[in-house]
Amino acid sequence: MATIRLLRGDITEQSVDAVVNAANSSLLGGGGVDGAIHRRGGPEILAECRALRASRYREGLPTGRAVATTAGRLPARWVIHTVGPVWSPAEDRSGQLASCYRESLRVARELGARTVAFPAVSTGAYGWPLDDGARIALRTVREETQGPGKDEAFEEIRFVLFDQRAHDAFSAAL
Ligand code: AR6
């Protein structure tokens, strides 16, 4: 059974098999986690993202989906890019947020990644309330890695929270 760990820190510093990027559908970079990953990971990541845009994802990566590239110079083997939903007070998009975690884990499983680090997807620029984002993240990862009959693919799923507020929200949800 996979261990779920909460850690306050920077996702670009994690020595794990795969780190998850809170990307946007262009796959061509942005701020927050995305900016940090491309800055520290170097141009190889962007080159693979561009190649994906020229082949499988000409229209961009849809919200709730995930795709892997090299991790370039990061101390990880792969970056799994996922596109979280933008928070909407008018529409329930929590299924899309859960899908980000589920699809990222599916891609990780396919790669053979046993340790995976997630940020709190959608809770920055995309405005998702932290407490709710934390609950969805933990529930989905538990369902995928700890439910009855779940495989033994993962050793550790790590949530890397950038500040104390995010860490508190995840601790409360755990
Ligand atoms: N390590 C861990 N967590 C971080 C880091 C870091 N280095 N930097 C920020 N966070 P965000 P989103 C936290 O905005 O809401 C980008 O421009 C941050 O405090 O990175 O999914 C993309 O290109 C917050 O709790 O992702 C998209 O356009 C969480 O990570 C858009 O932002 C997610 O914040 C995606 O927005």
mmCIF file of C-alpha atoms and ligand atoms in Angstrom:
data_model
loop_
_atom_site.group_PDB
_atom_site.id
_atom_site.type_symbol
_atom_site.label_atom_id
_atom_site.label_comp_id
_atom_site.label_asym_id
_atom_site.label_seq_id
_atom_site.Cartn_x
_atom_site.Cartn_y
_atom_site.Cartn_z
ATOM 1 C CA MET A 1 0.000 0.000 0.000
ATOM 2 C CA ALA A 2 1.348 3.400 -0.959
ATOM 3 C CA THR A 3 2.322 5.825 1.769
ATOM 4 C CA ILE A 4 0.755 9.266 1.459
ATOM 5 C CA ARG A 5 3.073 11.995 2.722
ATOM 6 C CA LEU A 6 2.556 15.722 3.166
ATOM 7 C CA LEU A 7 5.577 17.941 2.960
ATOM 8 C CA ARG A 8 6.078 21.667 2.975
ATOM 9 C CA GLY A 9 8.493 22.558 0.190
ATOM 10 C CA ASP A 10 9.244 23.176 -3.441
ATOM 11 C CA ILE A 11 8.139 20.578 -5.981
ATOM 12 C CA THR A 12 11.203 21.196 -8.156
ATOM 13 C CA GLU A 13 13.479 19.893 -5.396
ATOM 14 C CA GLN A 14 11.867 16.487 -5.025
ATOM 15 C CA SER A 15 13.913 13.389 -5.784
ATOM 16 C CA VAL A 16 11.107 11.152 -6.928
ATOM 17 C CA ASP A 17 10.357 9.156 -10.054
ATOM 18 C CA ALA A 18 7.736 11.622 -11.278
ATOM 19 C CA VAL A 19 6.715 15.158 -10.368
ATOM 20 C CA VAL A 20 3.336 16.444 -11.442
ATOM 21 C CA ASN A 21 3.079 19.856 -13.072
ATOM 22 C CA ALA A 22 0.034 22.097 -12.615
ATOM 23 C CA ALA A 23 0.133 23.101 -16.274
ATOM 24 C CA ASN A 24 -2.304 24.767 -18.642
ATOM 25 C CA SER A 25 -3.616 23.245 -21.828
ATOM 26 C CA SER A 26 -1.050 25.002 -24.029
ATOM 27 C CA LEU A 27 1.707 22.926 -22.345
ATOM 28 C CA LEU A 28 4.016 25.815 -23.151
ATOM 29 C CA GLY A 29 4.626 27.109 -19.644
ATOM 30 C CA GLY A 30 3.262 29.700 -17.261
ATOM 31 C CA GLY A 31 3.745 30.864 -13.673
ATOM 32 C CA GLY A 32 3.566 29.056 -10.323
ATOM 33 C CA VAL A 33 4.551 25.398 -10.348
ATOM 34 C CA ASP A 34 4.687 25.386 -14.149
ATOM 35 C CA GLY A 35 7.117 28.292 -14.296
ATOM 36 C CA ALA A 36 9.330 26.797 -11.596
ATOM 37 C CA ILE A 37 9.456 23.386 -13.300
ATOM 38 C CA HIS A 38 10.477 24.809 -16.671
ATOM 39 C CA ARG A 39 12.977 27.206 -15.119
ATOM 40 C CA ARG A 40 14.740 24.563 -13.060
ATOM 41 C CA GLY A 41 14.201 21.660 -15.424
ATOM 42 C CA GLY A 42 15.633 23.451 -18.440
ATOM 43 C CA PRO A 43 14.682 23.602 -22.132
ATOM 44 C CA GLU A 44 14.409 19.844 -22.723
ATOM 45 C CA ILE A 45 11.016 19.787 -21.035
ATOM 46 C CA LEU A 46 9.636 22.562 -23.230
ATOM 47 C CA ALA A 47 11.054 20.871 -26.334
ATOM 48 C CA GLU A 48 9.077 17.712 -25.532
ATOM 49 C CA CYS A 49 5.971 19.764 -24.769
ATOM 50 C CA ARG A 50 6.255 21.446 -28.156
ATOM 51 C CA ALA A 51 6.582 18.049 -29.813
ATOM 52 C CA LEU A 52 3.404 16.895 -28.055
ATOM 53 C CA ARG A 53 1.605 19.990 -29.328
ATOM 54 C CA ALA A 54 2.763 19.161 -32.847
ATOM 55 C CA SER A 55 1.515 15.564 -32.631
ATOM 56 C CA ARG A 56 -0.914 14.085 -30.078
ATOM 57 C CA TYR A 57 -2.216 17.349 -28.644
ATOM 58 C CA ARG A 58 -2.572 19.814 -31.489
ATOM 59 C CA GLU A 59 -5.511 21.439 -29.705
ATOM 60 C CA GLY A 60 -3.739 21.399 -26.353
ATOM 61 C CA LEU A 61 -4.059 19.006 -23.429
ATOM 62 C CA PRO A 62 -7.690 18.927 -22.242
ATOM 63 C CA THR A 63 -8.561 19.804 -18.652
ATOM 64 C CA GLY A 64 -8.391 16.769 -16.381
ATOM 65 C CA ARG A 65 -5.924 14.878 -18.550
ATOM 66 C CA ALA A 66 -2.210 14.136 -18.047
ATOM 67 C CA VAL A 67 0.836 13.491 -20.204
ATOM 68 C CA ALA A 68 4.498 12.796 -19.386
ATOM 69 C CA THR A 69 7.764 14.285 -20.593
ATOM 70 C CA THR A 70 11.359 14.098 -19.470
ATOM 71 C CA ALA A 71 12.177 15.952 -16.242
ATOM 72 C CA GLY A 72 15.254 17.539 -17.819
ATOM 73 C CA ARG A 73 17.596 18.722 -15.068
ATOM 74 C CA LEU A 74 15.154 18.177 -12.209
ATOM 75 C CA PRO A 75 16.094 15.428 -9.743
ATOM 76 C CA ALA A 76 13.220 13.306 -11.066
ATOM 77 C CA ARG A 77 12.839 11.073 -14.117
ATOM 78 C CA TRP A 78 9.609 12.395 -15.496
ATOM 79 C CA VAL A 79 7.312 15.383 -15.349
ATOM 80 C CA ILE A 80 3.641 14.507 -15.642
ATOM 81 C CA HIS A 81 1.776 17.571 -16.899
ATOM 82 C CA THR A 82 -1.861 17.857 -15.930
ATOM 83 C CA VAL A 83 -4.368 20.647 -16.522
ATOM 84 C CA GLY A 84 -6.537 21.549 -13.582
ATOM 85 C CA PRO A 85 -9.904 23.270 -13.938
ATOM 86 C CA VAL A 86 -10.277 26.976 -13.223
ATOM 87 C CA TRP A 87 -12.439 27.400 -10.095
ATOM 88 C CA SER A 88 -16.011 28.381 -10.863
ATOM 89 C CA PRO A 89 -18.573 29.370 -8.239
ATOM 90 C CA ALA A 90 -21.336 28.662 -10.767
ATOM 91 C CA GLU A 91 -20.351 25.200 -11.986
ATOM 92 C CA ASP A 92 -19.135 22.105 -10.159
ATOM 93 C CA ARG A 93 -15.837 21.173 -11.773
ATOM 94 C CA SER A 94 -14.634 18.894 -8.988
ATOM 95 C CA GLY A 95 -14.854 15.873 -11.282
ATOM 96 C CA GLN A 96 -12.254 17.490 -13.504
ATOM 97 C CA LEU A 97 -9.984 18.172 -10.546
ATOM 98 C CA ALA A 98 -10.279 14.565 -9.352
ATOM 99 C CA SER A 99 -9.523 13.471 -12.908
ATOM 100 C CA CYS A 100 -6.183 15.329 -12.812
ATOM 101 C CA TYR A 101 -5.025 13.180 -9.905
ATOM 102 C CA ARG A 102 -6.456 9.963 -11.329
ATOM 103 C CA GLU A 103 -5.034 10.501 -14.821
ATOM 104 C CA SER A 104 -1.636 11.545 -13.455
ATOM 105 C CA LEU A 105 -1.493 8.320 -11.452
ATOM 106 C CA ARG A 106 -2.523 6.320 -14.498
ATOM 107 C CA VAL A 107 0.319 7.837 -16.517
ATOM 108 C CA ALA A 108 2.730 7.254 -13.602
ATOM 109 C CA ARG A 109 1.677 3.605 -13.407
ATOM 110 C CA GLU A 110 2.270 3.193 -17.145
ATOM 111 C CA LEU A 111 5.752 4.662 -16.780
ATOM 112 C CA GLY A 112 6.581 2.432 -13.832
ATOM 113 C CA ALA A 113 7.009 5.430 -11.511
ATOM 114 C CA ARG A 114 6.796 4.238 -7.897
ATOM 115 C CA THR A 115 7.223 7.600 -6.164
ATOM 116 C CA VAL A 116 5.153 10.566 -7.307
ATOM 117 C CA ALA A 117 5.085 14.174 -6.051
ATOM 118 C CA PHE A 118 1.961 16.301 -6.538
ATOM 119 C CA PRO A 119 1.380 20.005 -6.023
ATOM 120 C CA ALA A 120 -2.040 21.280 -4.945
ATOM 121 C CA VAL A 121 -3.414 21.450 -8.490
ATOM 122 C CA SER A 122 -5.696 24.428 -9.310
ATOM 123 C CA THR A 123 -5.259 26.106 -5.903
ATOM 124 C CA GLY A 124 -3.002 28.926 -7.154
ATOM 125 C CA ALA A 125 -3.659 30.908 -10.323
ATOM 126 C CA TYR A 126 -6.785 28.817 -11.005
ATOM 127 C CA GLY A 127 -8.350 29.940 -7.737
ATOM 128 C CA TRP A 128 -9.650 26.675 -6.268
ATOM 129 C CA PRO A 129 -10.335 26.997 -2.507
ATOM 130 C CA LEU A 130 -7.535 25.212 -0.676
ATOM 131 C CA ASP A 131 -9.639 23.176 1.761
ATOM 132 C CA ASP A 132 -11.790 21.764 -0.998
ATOM 133 C CA GLY A 133 -8.814 21.201 -3.309
ATOM 134 C CA ALA A 134 -7.075 19.294 -0.521
ATOM 135 C CA ARG A 135 -10.105 17.078 0.139
ATOM 136 C CA ILE A 136 -10.490 16.203 -3.538
ATOM 137 C CA ALA A 137 -6.768 15.516 -3.912
ATOM 138 C CA LEU A 138 -6.545 13.212 -0.917
ATOM 139 C CA ARG A 139 -9.802 11.392 -1.570
ATOM 140 C CA THR A 140 -8.851 10.671 -5.170
ATOM 141 C CA VAL A 141 -5.323 9.554 -4.407
ATOM 142 C CA ARG A 142 -6.587 7.297 -1.612
ATOM 143 C CA GLU A 143 -9.201 5.763 -3.888
ATOM 144 C CA GLU A 144 -6.616 5.121 -6.577
ATOM 145 C CA THR A 145 -3.830 3.749 -4.411
ATOM 146 C CA GLN A 146 -5.390 2.376 -1.245
ATOM 147 C CA GLY A 147 -8.828 1.079 -2.108
ATOM 148 C CA PRO A 148 -9.652 -2.628 -2.049
ATOM 149 C CA GLY A 149 -8.050 -4.441 -4.953
ATOM 150 C CA LYS A 150 -5.762 -1.536 -5.835
ATOM 151 C CA ASP A 151 -2.421 -2.499 -7.260
ATOM 152 C CA GLU A 152 0.909 -2.233 -5.538
ATOM 153 C CA ALA A 153 2.292 0.108 -8.187
ATOM 154 C CA PHE A 154 3.207 2.928 -5.825
ATOM 155 C CA GLU A 155 5.532 3.180 -2.882
ATOM 156 C CA GLU A 156 4.933 6.825 -1.989
ATOM 157 C CA ILE A 157 2.619 9.611 -3.077
ATOM 158 C CA ARG A 158 3.928 12.917 -1.797
ATOM 159 C CA PHE A 159 2.007 16.171 -1.675
ATOM 160 C CA VAL A 160 4.414 19.084 -1.802
ATOM 161 C CA LEU A 161 2.792 22.145 -0.318
ATOM 162 C CA PHE A 162 4.362 25.495 -0.911
ATOM 163 C CA ASP A 163 3.268 27.318 2.226
ATOM 164 C CA GLN A 164 1.982 26.665 5.721
ATOM 165 C CA ARG A 165 -1.602 27.455 4.772
ATOM 166 C CA ALA A 166 -1.624 24.761 2.109
ATOM 167 C CA HIS A 167 0.104 22.329 4.457
ATOM 168 C CA ASP A 168 -2.528 23.000 7.138
ATOM 169 C CA ALA A 169 -5.360 22.461 4.661
ATOM 170 C CA PHE A 170 -3.943 19.117 3.555
ATOM 171 C CA SER A 171 -3.232 18.030 7.147
ATOM 172 C CA ALA A 172 -6.826 18.784 8.102
ATOM 173 C CA ALA A 173 -8.138 16.861 5.081
ATOM 174 C CA LEU A 174 -5.892 13.885 5.837
HETATM 175 N N1 AR6 B 1 6.294 23.960 -5.423
HETATM 176 C C1 AR6 B 1 5.140 23.538 -4.860
HETATM 177 N N2 AR6 B 1 3.998 24.231 -4.893
HETATM 178 C C2 AR6 B 1 4.015 25.425 -5.517
HETATM 179 C C3 AR6 B 1 5.181 25.953 -6.144
HETATM 180 C C4 AR6 B 1 6.359 25.158 -6.079
HETATM 181 N N3 AR6 B 1 7.525 25.552 -6.626
HETATM 182 N N4 AR6 B 1 4.866 27.157 -6.687
HETATM 183 C C5 AR6 B 1 3.557 27.384 -6.411
HETATM 184 N N5 AR6 B 1 3.056 26.354 -5.690
HETATM 185 P P1 AR6 B 1 -0.316 27.190 -9.537
HETATM 186 P P2 AR6 B 1 -2.845 26.261 -10.758
HETATM 187 C C6 AR6 B 1 1.666 26.138 -5.190
HETATM 188 O O1 AR6 B 1 -0.699 28.598 -9.761
HETATM 189 O O2 AR6 B 1 -3.654 26.940 -9.715
HETATM 190 C C7 AR6 B 1 0.330 28.468 -14.263
HETATM 191 O O3 AR6 B 1 0.565 29.713 -14.842
HETATM 192 C C8 AR6 B 1 0.744 27.332 -5.144
HETATM 193 O O4 AR6 B 1 0.909 28.029 -3.923
HETATM 194 O O5 AR6 B 1 1.065 26.770 -9.840
HETATM 195 O O6 AR6 B 1 -3.198 24.851 -11.152
HETATM 196 C C9 AR6 B 1 -0.006 27.398 -15.289
HETATM 197 O O7 AR6 B 1 0.687 27.598 -16.497
HETATM 198 C C10 AR6 B 1 -0.629 26.672 -5.241
HETATM 199 O O8 AR6 B 1 -1.073 26.203 -3.953
HETATM 200 O O9 AR6 B 1 -1.264 26.185 -10.409
HETATM 201 C C11 AR6 B 1 -1.481 27.562 -15.465
HETATM 202 O O10 AR6 B 1 -1.781 28.580 -16.384
HETATM 203 C C12 AR6 B 1 -0.375 25.423 -6.088
HETATM 204 O O11 AR6 B 1 1.044 25.244 -6.093
HETATM 205 C C13 AR6 B 1 -1.960 27.948 -14.089
HETATM 206 O O12 AR6 B 1 -0.838 28.555 -13.446
HETATM 207 C C14 AR6 B 1 -0.858 25.538 -7.532
HETATM 208 O O13 AR6 B 1 -0.656 26.854 -8.029
HETATM 209 C C15 AR6 B 1 -2.370 26.761 -13.267
HETATM 210 O O14 AR6 B 1 -2.896 27.184 -12.039
#
